[in-house]
């Protein structure tokens, strides 16, 4: 009888161990609350098991394998608390008797204890049922195992994305593997649901009123063609299914595409998907979509980084910086978009680029401050404008656009479209007849706007627009608007809205009227539209900000992020063309040169170092229109650490290339210094720059490589 009792206790008892708390991760009261939550989840999940509260047993070993023997238990539940990306994270696992490895584990993250508890119970219960065989954790039979390799791949990737992203499916993911005809039919069905007649009419009026496309451009045909581009897969929020092309070639590209689209499914199941018809203002609609696409880009990048054994955080931050710096045409061509989109009006290309590139950069900045747990909170506090998407600091500060009422339609006309143009739309308008960089600098001060397109007799359309600008830039903006006159005249001659326009300025506001109405009265009317001050409400309250960008002042650079400083050579200026570099400088002219200093998110040595040298040299050589020829190797010192150097001549380009790579962050990463010299004088100057680079302390960037 005693032997039977011992068997029952050993085989059907589960011990919950005291939490292993890493320094600085949780307070004692928080640990107590979370341990109680784990015990509650175990009690709920494990019917027929005896639960041993080892957290109350002072002698219980922290090592779960030792605890199995010491507590005479059939299984033990352990939890480790740490802090990652500034937020607490729990790793919870199960060891079974007779096993040298965990039977399963889960990761739970959140900004605080409430979020940890919220995400914990279902995960812990599912873990225990699976590990101890009390639920459907049986091996898949041939009837349930996907027979289609594509379905099996989707299932594998979905599990990985769930784990990486910290979201879980609320229901099974619907997957349709479609042949070419069925795939096109599904694309058309999605287009019909999203491209409603009211949406297309409003787009047509907006394009025409602001000269965002040629007068002959029909958004119905253009958008339908773009929707029908040859993608490998897409997620349709209307039918709530993932559609995968049957003949899509297997490879890393397909995996990344599926990871992106699977994240859209997880978004819809966890946060809901935005109904674009509910946002008549293009500015708001684009901002909402930028969040969803930006998050999917981050999930896809994290998946790719994990497969390549790269640091996820560094990969997300660097990839977002590269995409945001790319021109829309380059971005879309590199991403493999069809010629339909590349040939479409610039307004479409730039809106797509905003959703994917600027949206990714916004999500990456939030992720940098709080990981995916903080990104989750963005869906309850989405960006309110394209201004917030283009300027993450405005989003994090909660700088909402000024509330401006829609200008009144003049007597004898009716409104056919209205909304808010937003910073992106204003930039597109002003870029027609002035340099893009000038337009971008001016529209960065956008603070709000409202417009109405009206139709009068003989269906003649007119525009009334009021916009608000910060930092006293309204007069400069009004001048840029007046410079659009040649473009408006050209558009009018091709069948667009009339070229005649009036521009009025009042304080921080600019009022515009264009078309067939009384322009003076309409401009004055637009300028008198009701306005309300913008409200400021940070979406996450006060959260720690990462160190700012590198400062270059008076011949000296300081990088708080890398905790490095050095002397910038005379005549060298910051080079904004290298978005992933922490420091990038150049000097033009015959004796000119360039240098950039970057953190690589991985240690490099041996074959991996030689591979990096070869790829970097080939890429830089191609950028300069030449071929790299290795000149020599040397041992150097970079940022007070030993480094490997390689030197090449770029044949046909008349320049020499040096790349130094040294260990950084205690060997968890690498520091790379790239120098390009067009003369011996430039070589000597940049060698002095390299030797001046010194450490100022512990680099915050190293926390990304944990």
XYZ file of C-alpha atoms in Angstrom:
706
model
C 0.000 0.000 0.000
C 2.811 2.426 0.908
C 4.561 1.550 -2.376
C 1.391 2.345 -4.338
C 1.075 5.719 -2.613
C 4.681 6.562 -3.426
C 4.060 5.665 -7.080
C 1.007 7.912 -7.144
C 2.880 10.819 -5.583
C 5.871 10.420 -7.868
C 3.985 9.804 -11.112
C 1.089 12.250 -10.672
C 2.649 15.089 -8.707
C 3.905 18.350 -10.173
C 6.105 20.745 -8.227
C 6.130 24.479 -8.970
C 9.624 25.726 -8.153
C 10.501 29.145 -6.748
C 11.120 31.633 -9.524
C 14.747 32.200 -10.524
C 14.902 36.016 -10.583
C 17.789 37.695 -12.374
C 18.999 40.966 -10.800
C 17.000 44.058 -11.697
C 14.135 42.214 -13.398
C 11.308 42.083 -10.791
C 10.446 43.332 -7.321
C 9.694 40.777 -4.548
C 5.967 41.594 -4.550
C 5.853 41.118 -8.309
C 7.574 37.748 -7.993
C 4.994 36.621 -5.437
C 2.103 37.647 -7.699
C 3.531 35.882 -10.733
C 4.332 32.690 -8.830
C 0.716 32.644 -7.664
C -0.443 33.032 -11.253
C 1.710 30.096 -12.378
C 0.272 27.917 -9.605
C -3.257 28.954 -10.571
C -2.620 28.061 -14.208
C -1.185 24.686 -13.162
C -4.172 23.937 -10.915
C -6.562 24.775 -13.749
C -4.714 22.717 -16.367
C -3.738 19.592 -14.437
C -6.801 17.702 -13.282
C -5.869 14.384 -11.662
C -2.436 15.635 -10.606
C -1.182 16.551 -7.153
C 0.321 20.044 -7.112
C 3.331 20.516 -4.844
C 3.977 24.166 -3.945
C 7.758 24.050 -3.909
C 7.869 27.854 -3.736
C 6.969 27.480 -0.083
C 9.697 24.879 0.485
C 12.894 26.629 1.466
C 14.981 23.542 0.739
C 13.726 23.126 -2.819
C 16.698 23.256 -5.226
C 16.540 25.860 -8.001
C 17.959 23.386 -10.521
C 14.826 21.633 -11.870
C 16.629 18.329 -12.497
C 17.832 18.209 -8.898
C 14.367 19.266 -7.690
C 12.800 16.229 -9.386
C 14.725 13.917 -7.066
C 14.642 16.124 -3.970
C 10.861 16.577 -4.098
C 10.106 13.072 -5.390
C 7.935 14.636 -8.116
C 6.859 13.399 -11.530
C 7.479 16.810 -13.067
C 8.610 20.274 -12.051
C 7.641 23.675 -13.390
C 10.392 26.287 -13.369
C 10.382 29.977 -14.244
C 13.243 32.380 -14.940
C 12.691 36.149 -14.816
C 15.024 38.494 -16.681
C 14.931 41.888 -18.348
C 15.281 42.069 -22.130
C 15.004 45.268 -24.191
C 14.076 47.129 -21.010
C 11.021 44.955 -20.290
C 10.558 41.952 -17.957
C 10.461 38.545 -19.630
C 9.617 35.132 -18.160
C 10.881 31.807 -19.472
C 8.676 29.016 -18.097
C 9.405 25.349 -18.664
C 8.660 21.794 -17.545
C 11.039 18.939 -16.697
C 9.716 15.389 -16.428
C 11.261 12.623 -14.361
C 13.914 10.662 -16.253
C 14.521 13.405 -18.832
C 17.720 15.435 -19.219
C 16.007 18.152 -21.276
C 12.841 20.211 -20.792
C 9.615 18.654 -22.045
C 8.555 22.104 -23.204
C 8.904 25.813 -22.544
C 7.202 29.153 -23.284
C 8.259 32.784 -23.220
C 6.036 35.507 -21.754
C 6.828 39.221 -22.059
C 5.136 42.467 -21.053
C 5.786 45.978 -19.856
C 4.588 45.234 -16.323
C 3.196 42.494 -14.091
C -0.364 43.023 -15.299
C 0.697 42.357 -18.903
C 2.775 39.356 -17.862
C -0.175 37.861 -16.003
C -2.501 38.536 -18.904
C -0.283 36.698 -21.360
C 0.733 33.937 -18.981
C -2.238 31.792 -18.000
C -3.212 30.363 -21.390
C 0.424 29.798 -22.346
C 1.289 28.028 -19.096
C -1.853 25.893 -19.198
C -1.187 24.844 -22.796
C 2.449 24.105 -21.949
C 1.540 21.845 -19.041
C -1.197 19.980 -20.914
C 1.144 19.363 -23.818
C 4.181 18.390 -21.734
C 2.263 16.064 -19.397
C -0.068 14.544 -21.978
C -3.386 15.769 -20.611
C -4.485 17.417 -23.880
C -4.192 16.920 -27.603
C -0.428 16.679 -27.561
C -0.448 13.360 -29.393
C 1.719 12.839 -32.431
C -0.055 13.917 -35.600
C -1.663 11.076 -37.500
C -1.430 10.875 -41.262
C -5.000 12.212 -41.378
C -4.100 15.458 -39.565
C -0.573 15.971 -40.848
C -0.569 18.302 -43.886
C 0.095 16.282 -47.011
C 0.802 19.394 -49.114
C 4.400 20.610 -48.592
C 3.194 24.224 -48.796
C 0.678 23.640 -46.005
C 3.365 21.996 -43.899
C 5.652 24.978 -44.520
C 2.908 27.421 -43.510
C 2.283 25.459 -40.326
C 5.989 25.442 -39.463
C 6.433 29.180 -40.091
C 3.247 30.088 -38.218
C 4.556 28.330 -35.119
C 7.899 30.123 -35.390
C 6.309 33.548 -35.928
C 3.992 33.016 -32.960
C 6.978 32.276 -30.754
C 9.075 35.181 -32.017
C 6.293 37.742 -32.109
C 4.672 36.718 -28.811
C 1.195 36.428 -30.340
C -0.860 33.287 -30.638
C -3.636 32.186 -32.923
C -7.129 32.435 -31.495
C -8.402 30.059 -34.176
C -6.930 27.879 -36.901
C -5.360 29.744 -39.805
C -7.306 29.242 -43.020
C -4.936 28.501 -45.889
C -5.817 28.228 -49.574
C -3.166 26.807 -51.918
C -4.350 28.156 -55.265
C -3.414 27.586 -58.888
C -2.870 30.612 -61.122
C -6.553 31.028 -62.033
C -7.794 30.649 -58.469
C -5.069 32.923 -57.143
C -6.089 35.698 -59.557
C -9.747 35.175 -58.651
C -8.960 35.606 -54.959
C -6.952 38.755 -55.706
C -9.836 40.219 -57.680
C -12.252 39.396 -54.894
C -10.071 41.203 -52.388
C -9.769 44.188 -54.732
C -13.539 44.396 -55.175
C -14.079 44.420 -51.419
C -11.504 47.150 -50.798
C -11.831 49.302 -53.917
C -15.408 50.425 -53.413
C -17.036 52.935 -55.741
C -17.113 55.611 -53.033
C -13.417 55.084 -52.265
C -12.448 55.275 -55.943
C -14.546 58.413 -56.499
C -12.852 60.130 -53.561
C -9.412 59.074 -54.790
C -10.156 60.366 -58.279
C -11.222 63.745 -56.870
C -8.174 63.976 -54.572
C -5.700 63.068 -57.314
C -7.188 65.637 -59.663
C -7.594 68.462 -57.148
C -4.006 68.262 -55.850
C -2.399 67.183 -59.153
C -1.174 63.960 -57.600
C -1.510 62.114 -60.911
C -2.054 62.997 -64.590
C -5.656 64.094 -65.313
C -6.196 60.965 -67.423
C -5.150 58.617 -64.605
C -8.028 56.403 -63.471
C -7.513 55.024 -59.944
C -9.991 52.208 -60.642
C -7.854 50.726 -63.424
C -4.497 51.529 -61.831
C -5.314 50.153 -58.389
C -6.946 47.023 -59.824
C -3.812 46.354 -61.903
C -1.552 46.849 -58.879
C -3.737 44.506 -56.815
C -3.253 41.821 -59.484
C 0.548 41.850 -59.254
C 2.324 38.511 -59.170
C 2.783 37.942 -55.445
C 3.689 34.561 -53.962
C 1.104 34.856 -51.191
C -1.188 37.352 -49.510
C -3.452 37.490 -46.487
C -7.023 38.585 -47.168
C -8.607 40.125 -44.059
C -12.008 40.039 -45.770
C -12.088 36.252 -46.140
C -9.675 35.777 -43.220
C -7.494 33.388 -45.148
C -3.916 33.112 -46.344
C -3.770 32.544 -50.099
C -0.574 30.892 -51.357
C 0.340 30.444 -55.008
C 0.589 26.723 -55.728
C 3.617 27.099 -57.993
C 5.532 29.450 -55.654
C 9.168 28.282 -55.594
C 10.409 27.087 -52.220
C 13.224 29.134 -50.761
C 14.064 31.833 -48.261
C 12.097 34.469 -50.173
C 8.889 32.425 -49.865
C 9.540 31.837 -46.172
C 9.914 35.575 -45.529
C 6.769 36.368 -47.520
C 4.783 33.800 -45.564
C 6.124 35.103 -42.245
C 4.961 38.608 -43.212
C 1.483 37.465 -44.258
C 1.050 35.132 -41.271
C 1.737 38.107 -39.008
C -1.216 39.868 -40.675
C -3.393 36.910 -39.659
C -2.115 37.122 -36.084
C -2.813 40.877 -36.096
C -6.411 40.361 -37.132
C -7.017 37.642 -34.558
C -5.410 39.603 -31.710
C -6.114 43.261 -32.517
C -8.630 43.334 -35.353
C -7.821 44.613 -38.838
C -8.563 48.205 -39.855
C -11.601 48.704 -42.060
C -10.241 51.143 -44.634
C -13.751 52.269 -45.548
C -14.129 53.575 -41.982
C -11.343 56.113 -42.585
C -12.471 58.569 -45.263
C -9.327 60.626 -44.685
C -6.401 59.193 -46.641
C -3.989 60.507 -44.029
C -5.564 58.463 -41.228
C -6.032 55.399 -43.440
C -2.388 55.422 -44.496
C -1.203 55.873 -40.914
C -3.272 52.884 -39.746
C -2.038 50.667 -42.571
C 1.557 51.744 -41.900
C 1.302 50.298 -38.388
C 0.064 46.932 -39.663
C 2.599 46.699 -42.483
C 5.410 47.988 -40.269
C 4.693 45.336 -37.648
C 4.553 42.621 -40.316
C 7.923 43.840 -41.632
C 9.369 43.625 -38.111
C 8.008 40.095 -37.600
C 9.367 39.015 -40.983
C 12.782 40.522 -40.206
C 12.876 38.838 -36.811
C 12.036 35.505 -38.441
C 14.767 35.942 -41.049
C 17.307 37.003 -38.425
C 16.559 33.990 -36.247
C 16.961 31.625 -39.194
C 20.286 33.273 -40.046
C 21.351 33.131 -36.377
C 21.545 36.934 -36.211
C 20.600 39.186 -33.317
C 16.939 40.026 -33.783
C 16.949 43.524 -32.310
C 19.978 44.687 -34.267
C 18.516 43.186 -37.456
C 15.198 45.018 -37.017
C 16.819 48.383 -36.279
C 19.311 48.161 -39.172
C 16.824 46.854 -41.745
C 14.316 49.584 -40.888
C 16.994 52.281 -41.275
C 18.009 50.976 -44.700
C 14.444 50.820 -46.022
C 13.491 54.255 -44.751
C 16.502 55.813 -46.469
C 15.742 54.195 -49.844
C 13.953 56.075 -52.617
C 10.452 54.641 -53.242
C 11.343 53.415 -56.744
C 14.499 51.666 -55.487
C 12.615 50.164 -52.542
C 9.809 48.760 -54.697
C 12.153 47.435 -57.376
C 14.353 45.735 -54.771
C 11.309 44.243 -53.060
C 10.256 42.629 -56.335
C 7.085 44.609 -57.000
C 5.592 44.292 -60.462
C 6.034 46.791 -63.257
C 2.400 47.830 -62.734
C 3.230 49.594 -59.490
C 6.563 50.903 -60.747
C 4.724 52.524 -63.677
C 1.874 53.835 -61.514
C 1.674 57.514 -60.507
C 4.175 58.600 -57.866
C 1.354 59.076 -55.353
C 0.818 55.299 -55.242
C 4.502 54.423 -55.092
C 5.108 56.818 -52.219
C 2.060 55.630 -50.295
C 3.226 52.017 -50.592
C 6.723 53.040 -49.497
C 5.269 54.862 -46.495
C 3.321 51.816 -45.355
C 6.258 49.422 -45.630
C 9.375 51.554 -45.051
C 8.266 54.426 -42.810
C 5.809 52.129 -41.015
C 8.641 49.671 -40.356
C 10.870 52.495 -39.073
C 8.154 53.641 -36.664
C 7.569 50.118 -35.336
C 11.343 49.556 -35.072
C 11.732 52.678 -32.940
C 9.000 51.494 -30.576
C 10.484 47.978 -30.547
C 13.871 49.485 -29.703
C 12.375 51.003 -26.558
C 10.271 48.107 -25.336
C 10.360 45.062 -27.593
C 7.285 43.471 -29.129
C 5.389 43.912 -25.849
C 5.431 47.671 -26.435
C 4.636 47.212 -30.131
C 1.477 45.353 -29.075
C 0.329 48.491 -27.295
C 0.570 50.484 -30.533
C -2.583 48.789 -31.795
C -4.542 50.395 -28.964
C -2.732 53.696 -29.636
C -2.219 53.766 -33.431
C -0.509 56.641 -35.237
C -2.989 59.395 -36.023
C -1.342 60.827 -39.138
C 1.363 60.240 -41.721
C 3.289 62.950 -39.858
C 3.529 60.595 -36.871
C 4.602 57.743 -39.150
C 7.299 59.807 -40.848
C 8.508 61.232 -37.524
C 8.492 58.564 -34.760
C 9.443 61.206 -32.190
C 6.122 62.963 -32.920
C 4.245 59.681 -32.363
C 6.063 58.906 -29.113
C 5.404 62.450 -27.877
C 1.727 62.094 -28.789
C 1.704 65.143 -31.066
C -1.765 64.863 -32.573
C -2.669 66.968 -35.622
C -4.647 70.140 -35.105
C -8.410 69.610 -35.438
C -9.542 71.675 -38.438
C -13.101 71.660 -39.739
C -13.749 70.980 -43.417
C -14.088 74.238 -45.406
C -17.675 75.032 -46.355
C -18.760 74.396 -49.945
C -19.475 77.704 -51.745
C -23.086 78.443 -52.617
C -24.192 76.668 -55.760
C -21.734 73.779 -55.314
C -21.819 70.400 -53.594
C -19.021 68.497 -51.895
C -17.805 65.427 -53.794
C -14.803 64.586 -51.598
C -13.296 65.828 -48.363
C -10.647 64.773 -45.917
C -7.147 65.486 -44.679
C -4.197 65.530 -47.045
C -1.560 64.977 -44.334
C 2.186 65.508 -44.462
C 2.790 62.907 -47.168
C 0.088 64.356 -49.413
C 1.345 67.899 -48.841
C 4.863 66.781 -49.753
C 3.570 65.150 -52.940
C 1.705 68.352 -53.858
C 4.703 70.631 -53.317
C 7.155 68.254 -55.026
C 5.504 68.738 -58.416
C 7.342 71.963 -59.234
C 10.074 72.250 -56.583
C 12.936 70.027 -55.439
C 11.813 67.025 -53.373
C 14.216 67.789 -50.525
C 12.906 71.372 -50.277
C 9.321 70.102 -50.163
C 10.216 67.480 -47.541
C 11.938 70.047 -45.300
C 8.926 72.383 -45.474
C 6.216 69.759 -44.956
C 8.006 68.323 -41.914
C 6.411 71.314 -40.126
C 2.888 70.169 -41.091
C 0.503 70.526 -38.144
C -2.915 69.756 -39.642
C -5.172 70.384 -42.629
C -8.627 69.880 -44.117
C -9.886 70.057 -47.689
C -13.069 69.781 -49.708
C -13.486 69.201 -53.438
C -16.733 70.707 -54.702
C -18.660 70.432 -57.937
C -20.641 73.273 -59.480
C -22.440 73.904 -62.744
C -21.385 71.795 -65.739
C -19.666 69.483 -63.217
C -16.726 71.874 -62.883
C -14.702 70.941 -59.808
C -12.884 73.261 -57.404
C -10.654 72.835 -54.352
C -10.686 74.572 -50.961
C -7.841 73.651 -48.603
C -6.651 74.999 -45.280
C -3.402 73.835 -43.684
C -1.620 74.611 -40.399
C 2.170 74.838 -39.992
C 4.481 75.013 -36.990
C 7.698 76.942 -36.377
C 6.530 79.989 -38.333
C 6.788 78.291 -41.729
C 3.360 79.173 -43.135
C 4.704 82.026 -45.285
C 7.413 79.786 -46.749
C 4.848 77.092 -47.500
C 2.532 79.590 -49.210
C 5.441 80.633 -51.441
C 6.085 77.005 -52.379
C 2.389 76.606 -53.218
C 2.575 79.619 -55.549
C 5.520 77.963 -57.292
C 3.157 75.175 -58.367
C 1.537 77.524 -60.916
C 3.467 76.162 -63.959
C 2.492 72.600 -63.034
C -1.152 73.604 -62.559
C -1.173 75.307 -65.941
C 0.255 72.202 -67.574
C -2.341 70.044 -65.805
C -5.188 72.362 -66.845
C -4.128 72.188 -70.498
C -4.293 68.370 -70.259
C -7.846 68.400 -68.893
C -7.164 68.842 -65.183
C -8.643 71.325 -62.741
C -8.323 75.000 -63.730
C -4.944 76.615 -63.247
C -6.282 79.748 -61.535
C -5.699 79.724 -57.764
C -5.542 81.996 -54.736
C -3.261 81.544 -51.742
C -3.879 83.360 -48.454
C -1.815 83.306 -45.259
C -3.046 84.078 -41.766
C -0.783 83.397 -38.796
C 0.183 79.716 -38.918
C -2.460 78.903 -41.534
C -2.455 78.801 -45.324
C -5.742 78.879 -47.234
C -5.966 77.832 -50.888
C -8.747 77.959 -53.448
C -8.420 76.585 -56.963
C -10.869 76.026 -59.788
C -14.079 77.577 -61.076
C -15.474 79.303 -57.954
C -14.955 82.848 -56.668
C -11.355 82.219 -55.679
C -10.854 85.242 -53.421
C -13.991 84.501 -51.426
C -13.229 80.758 -51.342
C -9.648 81.274 -50.119
C -10.875 83.619 -47.391
C -13.594 81.137 -46.468
C -11.084 78.293 -46.230
C -8.840 80.386 -44.025
C -11.737 81.049 -41.636
C -12.472 77.362 -40.999
C -12.856 76.457 -37.332
C -9.745 75.076 -35.657
C -8.925 73.580 -32.279
C -5.445 73.354 -30.701
C -3.622 70.079 -31.127
C -3.632 67.799 -28.098
C -0.527 66.078 -26.799
C -0.919 62.639 -25.211
C 2.097 60.281 -25.293
C 0.734 56.833 -26.217
C 2.799 55.002 -23.602
C 3.347 57.689 -21.003
C 6.951 58.285 -20.012
C 9.280 55.576 -21.298
C 13.080 55.644 -21.380
C 14.504 56.942 -24.636
C 17.600 55.374 -26.180
C 20.674 57.560 -26.613
C 20.374 60.102 -29.392
C 22.215 60.065 -32.717
C 25.914 60.701 -33.079
C 26.897 64.344 -32.586
C 29.560 65.899 -34.812
C 30.660 69.281 -33.498
C 33.843 71.328 -33.842
C 35.887 68.554 -35.409
C 34.833 65.887 -32.930
C 32.253 63.097 -32.952
C 30.528 61.558 -29.935
C 28.397 58.424 -30.136
C 26.432 57.852 -26.943
C 24.976 54.648 -28.457
C 28.389 53.047 -29.046
C 30.133 54.958 -26.230
C 32.826 56.079 -28.676
C 34.393 59.384 -29.619
C 37.001 60.576 -32.067
C 38.451 63.455 -34.061
C 36.732 64.303 -37.359
C 39.312 65.433 -39.956
C 39.173 68.986 -41.222
C 37.044 69.376 -44.349
C 35.020 66.210 -43.696
C 31.234 66.540 -43.311
C 28.526 64.162 -42.050
C 27.309 61.828 -44.808
C 23.567 61.028 -44.470
C 23.736 58.502 -47.294
C 24.745 55.610 -45.029
C 21.741 55.016 -42.750
C 23.068 51.978 -40.875
C 26.397 53.574 -39.938
C 26.737 55.162 -36.519
C 29.338 57.595 -37.893
C 29.637 58.453 -41.586
C 31.793 61.269 -42.967
C 33.074 62.314 -46.378
C 35.026 64.974 -48.198
C 34.508 65.766 -51.866
C 37.212 66.716 -54.341
C 40.400 65.277 -55.754
C 41.899 64.709 -52.296
C 38.608 63.544 -50.853
C 37.607 60.374 -49.099
C 34.915 58.790 -46.953
C 34.724 56.740 -43.776
C 31.939 55.017 -41.869
C 31.837 53.244 -38.526
C 29.169 50.591 -37.938
C 28.180 48.031 -35.323
C 27.695 44.544 -36.761
C 25.266 42.385 -34.840
C 27.460 39.308 -34.739
C 31.007 38.257 -33.846
C 33.202 37.732 -36.903
C 36.253 35.532 -37.073
C 37.779 32.892 -39.303
C 35.640 32.008 -42.320
C 32.788 34.336 -41.345
C 35.200 37.283 -41.195
C 36.750 36.472 -44.579
C 33.271 36.100 -46.078
C 32.305 39.518 -44.725
C 35.436 41.104 -46.190
C 34.787 39.580 -49.625
C 31.116 40.557 -49.772
C 31.695 44.088 -48.474
C 34.530 44.721 -50.909
C 32.508 43.401 -53.858
C 29.528 45.572 -52.941
C 31.595 48.734 -52.493
C 33.472 48.019 -55.697
C 30.193 47.726 -57.603
C 28.989 51.013 -56.127
C 32.117 52.705 -57.506
C 31.923 50.998 -60.873
C 35.062 48.939 -60.415
C 36.440 45.598 -59.305
C 38.239 45.143 -55.937
C 41.751 43.700 -56.078
C 43.213 42.631 -52.721
C 46.406 44.481 -51.847
C 47.224 43.309 -48.363
C 46.313 42.269 -44.828
C 47.334 43.755 -41.495
C 46.692 43.710 -37.762
C 45.338 47.009 -36.448
C 43.774 48.525 -33.358
C 40.190 49.812 -33.586
C 38.485 51.475 -30.625
C 41.271 50.197 -28.354
C 40.738 46.565 -29.425
C 42.648 44.362 -31.858
C 41.279 44.337 -35.382
C 41.839 42.689 -38.762
C 42.375 44.958 -41.767
C 42.103 44.246 -45.493
C 43.104 46.676 -48.273
C 41.915 46.635 -51.895
C 42.399 48.710 -54.985
C 39.128 49.340 -56.786
C 40.328 48.761 -60.343
C 38.840 51.247 -62.776
C 37.636 53.622 -60.063
C 40.909 55.204 -58.945
C 40.248 54.673 -55.242
C 41.593 52.482 -52.457
C 39.446 50.648 -49.910
C 40.311 49.768 -46.308
C 38.049 47.724 -44.018
C 38.912 47.103 -40.372
C 36.877 44.718 -38.210
C 37.378 44.285 -34.483
C 35.523 42.615 -31.629
C 32.992 44.762 -29.739
C 30.631 44.328 -26.821
C 32.848 41.720 -25.206
C 32.886 39.628 -28.358
C 29.086 39.579 -28.843
C 29.372 41.848 -31.869
C 31.877 43.474 -34.182
C 32.857 47.012 -35.071
C 33.578 47.766 -38.734
C 35.400 50.817 -40.086
C 35.247 51.337 -43.853
C 37.543 53.914 -45.477
C 37.628 54.929 -49.149
C 40.527 57.115 -50.276
C 41.222 58.829 -53.566
C 44.784 59.934 -52.685
C 47.695 59.271 -50.345
C 46.762 62.420 -48.420
C 43.234 61.107 -47.864
C 44.683 57.753 -46.754
C 46.896 59.427 -44.136
C 44.019 61.589 -42.934
C 41.618 58.674 -42.491
C 44.293 56.593 -40.763
C 44.542 59.364 -38.168
C 40.740 59.333 -37.884
C 40.792 55.579 -37.232
C 43.478 55.846 -34.548
C 41.548 58.643 -32.784
C 38.494 56.475 -32.052
C 38.324 55.792 -28.310
C 35.883 54.234 -25.876
C 34.044 56.431 -23.379
C 32.504 53.652 -21.301
C 29.954 50.854 -21.612
C 28.024 50.995 -24.899
C 24.204 50.902 -24.545
C 24.133 49.308 -28.010
C 25.555 46.123 -26.520
C 22.222 45.440 -24.811
C 20.818 44.805 -28.319
C 23.146 41.838 -28.620
C 22.052 40.070 -25.463
